[in-house]
Short mmCIF file of C-alpha atoms in Angstrom, two decimals:
data_model
loop_
_atom_site.label_atom_id
_atom_site.label_comp_id
_atom_site.label_asym_id
_atom_site.label_seq_id
_atom_site.Cartn_x
_atom_site.Cartn_y
_atom_site.Cartn_z
CA PHE A 1103 104.83 132.90 96.08
CA VAL A 1104 103.09 135.87 97.41
CA ALA A 1105 103.17 139.76 96.49
CA ALA A 1106 105.95 140.38 99.15
CA ASP A 1107 108.38 137.81 97.51
CA THR A 1108 111.04 139.07 95.00
CA LEU A 1109 111.39 137.67 91.50
CA ASN A 1110 114.49 137.81 89.33
CA VAL A 1111 115.81 136.88 86.06
CA LYS A 1112 119.19 135.81 85.83
CA GLY A 1113 121.48 134.64 82.98
CA SER A 1114 124.40 134.88 80.90
CA PHE A 1115 123.85 138.59 80.25
CA ASP A 1116 125.66 139.11 83.72
CA GLY A 1117 127.46 135.96 83.92
CA TRP A 1118 124.84 134.61 86.09
CA ALA A 1119 125.58 137.04 88.77
CA ALA A 1120 122.97 139.35 90.71
CA GLY A 1121 120.56 139.38 87.61
CA LEU A 1122 117.69 141.68 87.69
CA GLN A 1123 114.85 142.11 90.07
CA MET A 1124 111.64 142.13 88.32
CA THR A 1125 108.49 144.24 89.19
CA ASP A 1126 104.82 144.24 89.02
CA ALA A 1127 103.72 147.95 88.89
CA ASN A 1128 99.79 147.23 88.41
CA SER A 1129 99.62 143.90 90.51
CA ASP A 1130 98.41 142.09 87.66
CA SER A 1131 100.83 139.08 88.51
CA ILE A 1132 103.00 139.86 85.48
CA TYR A 1133 106.47 140.93 86.40
CA THR A 1134 108.80 142.79 84.11
CA ALA A 1135 112.67 143.69 83.94
CA THR A 1136 114.67 144.97 81.04
CA VAL A 1137 118.13 144.18 80.24
CA THR A 1138 119.90 147.14 78.39
CA THR A 1139 123.45 146.22 78.83
CA GLY A 1140 125.70 142.88 78.32
CA VAL A 1141 123.70 142.11 75.17
CA ASN A 1142 124.39 142.36 71.37
CA VAL A 1143 122.76 141.63 68.35
CA GLY A 1144 123.28 138.22 67.15
CA ASP A 1145 124.07 137.00 70.91
CA VAL A 1146 122.16 133.88 72.20
CA VAL A 1147 121.02 134.71 75.83
CA ASN A 1148 120.66 132.02 78.43
CA PHE A 1149 118.77 132.78 81.28
CA LYS A 1150 116.01 131.44 84.15
CA TYR A 1151 113.63 133.08 86.56
CA MET A 1152 114.16 132.64 90.15
CA PHE A 1153 111.82 133.84 93.31
CA ASN A 1154 112.54 134.02 96.91
CA HIS A 1155 110.06 133.13 99.29
CA GLY A 1156 110.91 133.29 103.17
CA GLY A 1157 114.45 133.36 102.40
CA ASN A 1158 114.37 130.16 100.15
CA ALA A 1159 115.23 130.44 96.42
CA THR A 1160 113.12 128.63 93.87
CA TRP A 1161 114.67 128.21 90.41
CA GLU A 1162 112.61 127.20 87.27
CA GLY A 1163 113.20 123.68 85.97
CA ASP A 1164 115.70 122.75 83.36
CA PRO A 1165 116.41 123.62 80.60
CA ASN A 1166 117.55 127.27 80.44
CA ARG A 1167 115.53 129.48 78.42
CA THR A 1168 117.06 130.84 75.44
CA LEU A 1169 116.59 134.23 73.39
CA THR A 1170 118.82 135.06 70.22
CA VAL A 1171 119.03 139.05 70.35
CA VAL A 1172 117.82 140.87 67.30
CA SER A 1173 118.05 144.62 66.42
CA GLY A 1174 115.69 146.86 68.37
CA ALA A 1175 113.28 145.66 71.05
CA ASN A 1176 113.08 141.90 72.21
CA VAL A 1177 110.39 140.86 74.20
CA PHE A 1178 110.21 137.49 76.00
CA GLU A 1179 106.84 136.43 77.54
CA ASP A 1180 106.09 133.22 79.44
CA TYR A 1181 104.96 131.68 82.82
CA PHE A 1182 107.05 130.75 85.44
CA ASP A 1183 108.45 127.12 85.25
CA ARG A 1184 106.40 127.18 81.84
CA LEU A 1185 103.11 126.27 83.98
CA ARG A 1186 100.46 127.73 81.85
CA PRO A 1187 97.42 128.03 83.49
CA LYS A 1188 94.52 125.74 82.60
CA VAL A 1189 91.49 127.21 80.81
CA ARG A 1190 88.34 126.67 82.72
CA LYS A 1191 84.91 127.79 82.09
CA ASP A 1192 81.37 127.14 83.46
CA ILE A 1193 80.00 123.79 82.50
CA SER A 1194 76.37 122.77 83.01
CA VAL A 1195 76.22 119.10 84.45
CA TYR A 1196 72.98 117.35 84.43
CA PHE A 1197 72.86 114.57 87.24
CA SER A 1198 70.17 112.04 87.49
CA VAL A 1199 70.17 108.77 89.80
CA ASP A 1200 67.68 105.91 89.46
CA MET A 1201 66.34 105.02 93.04
CA GLU A 1202 63.76 102.16 92.02
CA LEU A 1203 65.82 99.18 93.52
CA GLU A 1204 66.65 101.37 96.95
CA ARG A 1205 62.88 101.96 97.09
CA ARG A 1206 61.67 98.54 96.23
CA ALA A 1207 64.17 97.05 98.75
CA GLY A 1208 62.77 99.00 101.43
CA LEU A 1209 66.12 100.78 101.83
CA PHE A 1210 64.57 104.44 100.86
CA ASP A 1211 61.55 105.77 101.79
CA PRO A 1212 60.55 108.51 99.32
CA ASN A 1213 57.79 110.02 101.78
CA GLY A 1214 59.71 112.21 103.65
CA GLY A 1215 62.91 111.22 102.29
CA THR A 1216 65.21 113.53 100.32
CA VAL A 1217 68.13 112.64 97.73
CA GLU A 1218 71.28 114.74 97.42
CA LEU A 1219 74.07 115.31 95.19
CA ARG A 1220 77.45 115.55 97.27
CA GLY A 1221 80.87 116.14 96.38
CA ASP A 1222 83.95 118.12 96.30
CA ILE A 1223 82.15 120.97 94.61
CA PHE A 1224 80.30 121.14 97.91
CA GLY A 1225 83.16 120.46 100.11
CA TRP A 1226 81.47 116.91 100.78
CA GLY A 1227 78.98 118.57 103.31
CA PRO A 1228 75.26 118.65 102.66
CA GLY A 1229 74.90 119.04 98.86
CA LYS A 1230 72.11 119.82 96.76
CA THR A 1231 68.63 118.39 96.86
CA MET A 1232 67.62 116.52 93.64
CA THR A 1233 64.14 116.38 92.74
CA PRO A 1234 61.94 113.55 91.04
CA SER A 1235 61.54 113.61 87.32
CA ALA A 1236 58.21 114.46 86.04
CA ILE A 1237 58.22 111.43 83.74
CA ASN A 1238 59.62 109.00 86.17
CA THR A 1239 59.32 109.57 89.93
CA ASP A 1240 62.02 107.15 90.95
CA LEU A 1241 64.58 109.20 88.76
CA TYR A 1242 66.03 111.97 90.76
CA GLU A 1243 67.55 114.87 88.95
CA THR A 1244 69.29 118.32 89.14
CA THR A 1245 71.51 120.49 87.12
CA GLN A 1246 74.72 122.01 88.75
CA ILE A 1247 77.16 124.60 87.17
CA VAL A 1248 80.88 123.58 87.76
CA SER A 1249 84.04 125.63 86.86
CA ALA A 1250 86.25 123.26 85.10
CA GLY A 1251 88.84 122.65 82.19
CA VAL A 1252 89.63 119.84 80.01
CA ASP A 1253 90.82 116.62 81.91
CA ASP A 1254 89.50 117.91 85.33
CA LYS A 1255 88.14 115.22 87.59
CA ILE A 1256 84.78 115.96 89.25
CA SER A 1257 84.21 113.48 92.17
CA PHE A 1258 80.84 113.05 93.69
CA LYS A 1259 78.35 110.50 95.26
CA PHE A 1260 74.71 110.36 96.01
CA TRP A 1261 72.88 110.34 99.63
CA HIS A 1262 69.54 109.91 100.60
CA SER A 1263 67.79 110.49 103.79
CA ASN A 1264 65.01 108.39 105.29
CA PRO A 1265 67.24 106.66 106.30
CA GLU A 1266 70.48 108.46 106.11
CA THR A 1267 72.71 106.48 103.52
CA TRP A 1268 75.51 107.12 101.30
CA GLU A 1269 76.55 105.09 98.03
CA GLN A 1270 78.95 102.33 99.03
CA GLY A 1271 82.09 100.96 97.44
CA LYS A 1272 84.03 101.85 94.38
CA LEU A 1273 81.71 102.64 91.92
CA THR A 1274 83.60 104.16 89.16
CA ASP A 1275 86.57 102.00 89.39
CA ASP A 1276 88.86 100.52 91.99
CA THR A 1277 91.13 103.41 92.40
CA GLN A 1278 88.88 105.50 94.75
CA ASP A 1279 85.63 105.05 96.84
CA ASN A 1280 84.12 108.46 95.35
CA ARG A 1281 82.32 108.27 91.97
CA TYR A 1282 84.20 110.49 89.39
CA PHE A 1283 83.86 111.70 85.85
CA THR A 1284 86.56 113.57 83.74
CA ILE A 1285 85.55 116.61 81.37
CA THR A 1286 86.48 115.79 77.77
CA GLN A 1287 87.17 118.28 75.13
CA ASP A 1288 83.72 117.67 73.80
CA ASP A 1289 82.36 118.29 77.27
CA PHE A 1290 84.20 121.45 77.23
CA ASN A 1291 83.21 122.71 73.77
CA ALA A 1292 79.55 121.94 74.30
CA SER A 1293 79.66 123.47 77.97
CA SER A 1294 77.38 120.63 79.00
CA VAL A 1295 77.50 117.17 80.19
CA ALA A 1296 75.12 114.45 81.28
CA VAL A 1297 75.80 112.09 84.13
CA GLU A 1298 72.94 109.49 84.36
CA LEU A 1299 73.35 106.64 87.03
CA SER A 1300 71.60 104.35 89.53
CA PHE A 1301 72.06 104.50 93.16
CA ASN A 1302 74.76 101.92 93.99
CA ASN A 1303 75.07 101.21 90.43
CA GLY A 1304 72.04 99.05 91.09
CA SER A 1305 70.87 96.73 88.50
CA ILE A 1306 68.53 93.59 88.65
CA ASP A 1307 71.66 91.57 88.18
CA LYS A 1308 73.13 93.12 91.25
CA VAL A 1309 70.47 92.59 93.84
CA LEU A 1310 68.45 89.72 95.33
CA ASN A 1311 65.70 88.58 92.85
CA GLN A 1312 63.83 87.16 95.71
CA ASP A 1313 63.59 87.12 99.41
CA ALA A 1314 66.69 85.23 100.98
CA TYR A 1315 66.60 83.67 104.60
CA ILE A 1316 70.18 83.57 105.91
CA THR A 1317 71.00 81.73 109.02
CA PHE A 1318 74.13 83.48 110.79
CA THR A 1319 75.89 81.30 113.29
CA CYS A 1320 78.67 82.75 115.33
CA ASN A 1321 80.85 80.20 117.26
CA THR A 1322 82.25 81.31 120.48
CA LYS A 1323 83.97 78.36 121.88
CA ASP A 1324 87.40 79.08 123.07
CA ARG A 1325 87.16 82.89 121.99
CA SER A 1326 87.46 86.06 123.91
CA ILE A 1327 86.01 89.45 124.05
CA THR A 1328 88.13 92.41 122.97
CA ASP A 1329 89.51 93.87 126.09
CA ALA A 1330 87.45 91.73 128.37
CA PRO A 1331 88.92 89.91 131.27
CA ALA A 1332 90.35 86.24 130.25
CA ASN A 1333 87.56 83.77 130.40
CA THR A 1334 84.72 86.30 130.47
CA VAL A 1335 81.58 84.30 129.66
CA PHE A 1336 79.59 85.08 126.40
CA GLU A 1337 76.14 86.06 128.09
CA THR A 1338 74.81 87.53 124.77
CA VAL A 1339 75.68 87.84 120.99
CA TYR A 1340 74.37 90.23 118.79
CA MET A 1341 75.17 91.59 115.19
CA ALA A 1342 74.85 94.79 113.41
CA GLY A 1343 75.68 95.88 109.69
CA ALA A 1344 75.19 98.16 106.81
CA ASN A 1345 72.44 96.33 104.93
CA SER A 1346 68.56 96.47 105.95
CA PRO A 1347 67.40 95.00 108.18
CA LEU A 1348 70.80 95.14 109.74
CA GLN A 1349 71.95 98.63 111.02
CA TRP A 1350 74.93 100.20 112.66
CA PRO A 1351 74.39 101.53 116.06
CA GLY A 1352 75.47 105.37 116.45
CA GLY A 1353 79.24 106.07 117.11
CA GLY A 1354 80.70 104.20 119.99
CA TRP A 1355 77.78 101.86 119.66
CA PRO A 1356 75.87 103.29 122.75
CA THR A 1357 73.84 100.95 124.90
CA SER A 1358 70.92 103.09 124.25
CA ASP A 1359 70.93 101.74 120.68
CA SER A 1360 69.97 98.32 121.44
CA ALA A 1361 66.94 98.48 118.96
CA LYS A 1362 69.52 98.91 116.22
CA ILE A 1363 70.97 95.48 116.69
CA ILE A 1364 69.73 91.85 116.21
CA PHE A 1365 70.50 89.40 119.20
CA LEU A 1366 71.38 85.93 118.35
CA HIS A 1367 70.23 82.70 120.24
CA ASP A 1368 71.92 79.69 121.79
CA ASP A 1369 68.57 78.29 123.01
CA GLY A 1370 67.71 76.17 120.20
CA ILE A 1371 65.03 78.15 118.42
CA ASP A 1372 65.03 80.77 115.51
CA GLY A 1373 67.68 79.12 113.54
CA ASP A 1374 69.90 77.73 116.39
CA ALA A 1375 70.45 74.07 115.90
CA VAL A 1376 71.55 73.09 119.44
CA ALA A 1377 70.63 74.72 122.78
CA GLY A 1378 73.64 75.65 124.85
CA ASP A 1379 76.60 74.51 122.44
CA LYS A 1380 78.05 78.15 122.30
CA ILE A 1381 77.29 78.58 118.94
CA PHE A 1382 74.85 81.38 118.68
CA SER A 1383 72.46 81.75 115.57
CA LYS A 1384 69.66 83.86 113.90
CA THR A 1385 67.81 83.50 110.59
CA ILE A 1386 67.36 86.88 109.28
CA LYS A 1387 65.20 87.77 106.03
CA PHE A 1388 66.81 89.85 103.53
CA THR A 1389 64.14 91.04 100.96
CA GLN A 1390 64.00 91.00 97.29
CA TYR A 1391 66.05 93.80 95.77
CA SER A 1392 68.43 93.75 98.68
CA ILE A 1393 72.19 94.48 97.53
CA LEU A 1394 74.26 91.42 97.32
CA LYS A 1395 77.38 92.30 99.49
CA VAL A 1396 76.39 92.18 103.02
CA GLU A 1397 78.69 93.89 105.67
CA TYR A 1398 78.29 92.98 109.42
CA LYS A 1399 79.79 92.43 112.53
CA TYR A 1400 79.20 90.59 115.96
CA GLY A 1401 79.52 91.84 119.42
CA ALA A 1402 79.03 90.12 123.03
CA ASN A 1403 77.50 91.13 126.33
CA TRP A 1404 75.50 94.15 125.21
CA GLY A 1405 75.38 96.85 127.90
CA ILE A 1406 77.93 94.94 130.15
CA GLY A 1407 81.06 95.41 128.00
CA PRO A 1408 84.54 95.41 129.49
CA VAL A 1409 85.12 98.33 131.86
CA SER A 1410 88.56 98.53 130.34
CA ASN A 1411 87.27 99.84 127.31
CA PRO A 1412 84.57 102.23 128.16
CA ILE A 1413 84.61 104.33 124.90
CA TYR A 1414 83.43 101.02 122.87
CA PRO A 1415 82.19 98.74 125.24
CA ASN A 1416 79.64 97.02 122.88
CA ASP A 1417 81.59 97.21 119.62
CA ASN A 1418 84.19 94.48 120.89
CA GLU A 1419 84.40 91.59 118.85
CA ASN A 1420 87.54 92.97 116.96
CA GLY A 1421 89.18 96.28 116.04
CA VAL A 1422 86.87 99.22 115.07
CA GLY A 1423 86.07 98.59 111.28
CA ALA A 1424 87.17 94.78 111.12
CA ASN A 1425 84.10 93.72 109.59
CA HIS A 1426 82.87 90.41 108.00
CA TYR A 1427 81.54 90.43 104.63
CA LEU A 1428 78.85 88.06 102.81
CA GLN A 1429 78.73 87.86 98.99
CA LEU A 1430 75.26 86.75 98.17
CA GLY A 1431 74.15 85.34 94.45
CA LYS A 1432 71.28 87.11 92.92
CA PHE A 1433 69.04 83.73 93.10
CA THR A 1434 70.35 83.03 96.60
CA SER A 1435 67.08 82.10 98.56
CA SER A 1436 68.67 80.54 101.74
CA ALA A 1437 72.07 79.64 103.27
CA THR A 1438 73.83 78.84 106.54
CA ILE A 1439 76.89 81.15 107.36
CA VAL A 1440 79.53 79.83 109.55
CA ASP A 1441 81.45 82.55 111.57
CA THR A 1442 83.67 82.31 114.55
CA PHE A 1443 83.78 85.20 116.88
CA GLY A 1444 86.88 87.54 116.53
CA ILE A 1445 87.78 86.05 113.15
CA THR A 1446 86.74 88.27 110.23
CA LYS A 1447 86.79 87.29 106.85
CA THR A 1448 84.67 87.30 103.33
CA ILE A 1449 82.12 84.32 102.72
CA ASP A 1450 81.05 84.07 99.03
CA VAL A 1451 77.94 81.64 98.97
CA THR A 1452 78.06 81.94 94.98
CA LYS A 1453 81.37 79.81 94.80
CA VAL A 1454 81.79 76.05 95.15
CA GLU A 1455 84.68 74.95 96.77
CA LYS A 1456 86.13 71.31 96.82
CA GLU A 1457 85.64 69.09 100.13
CA GLY A 1458 87.65 65.89 100.03
CA ASN A 1459 87.73 63.47 97.07
CA ALA A 1460 84.58 61.99 97.34
CA ILE A 1461 82.28 61.64 94.20
CA PRO A 1462 79.02 63.30 94.75
CA THR A 1463 75.90 61.03 94.67
CA ILE A 1464 73.24 63.48 94.96
CA PHE A 1465 72.39 67.15 94.10
#
């Protein structure tokens, strides 16, 4: 509805015919009309409001409105379709995020690094820089004023530079990727709320309690490279990922980002069991305090990818975003991961699966 549209009240006072066009003389969005004929004291008048926008009529929903006419002036006031605006006011929100585990894991360097609050209140662009607490320098904090009402949902996440990293995963619940909190009646009454969290919901139970040495093996036997000609030879196999020391190359995996990938071996060294067996391997150290869910992906023939796919020549294991996942346990110290090129899945080293019916004889 815009100011140029028309608004009418229609009802039983004229047999639901033309009704009366309402006017807003002072442009305050309150439209009025006065019925002077067709009503008598004691009548029950049924009516509704309807506006016309671009030639399309929009009626209020059922039921009809009613008014019992009394002697003298009768006044009826309400919102169109009974949509009473929510009362909002400025609320002071204190945000804090604990960066201790990120710092200990080597995922965040406070020397030259910044922590930001980002969210819908900033349009998800660059947000507000948070400052270390005077009491605990691992605790970054800021206060932000938001205009909100009861039951309003405020969505946000934390971000840090050095290196540039967003929080990952569904951190509030499984309904959305962003964090959020909801303004309660108590928050609204107090005009303030405190939101105190840790980056990625980190806790000692959600990170490695010691260094872990993970050997990744990638079987390329009888496998193919996305968009490459049939029978293309696997000359190199490499991996990238979201968890240090893994990292993602830039958009499109440009060949110039070779320093951001880790090459695997098929020459019998550095975790590779048998040279020349087309199973490429690499032992990678994940340091204490690393997060437990590892996201990663393989690729083949860095820098000489298929000419039929020039935009993503190096991201060629599977479709863009089709990644592998590894779930570590907090006490994992070593493991060998068995992957097949082009087949993505989640591997959980904390689970025990039955393998045949043999009775174990040793631990």
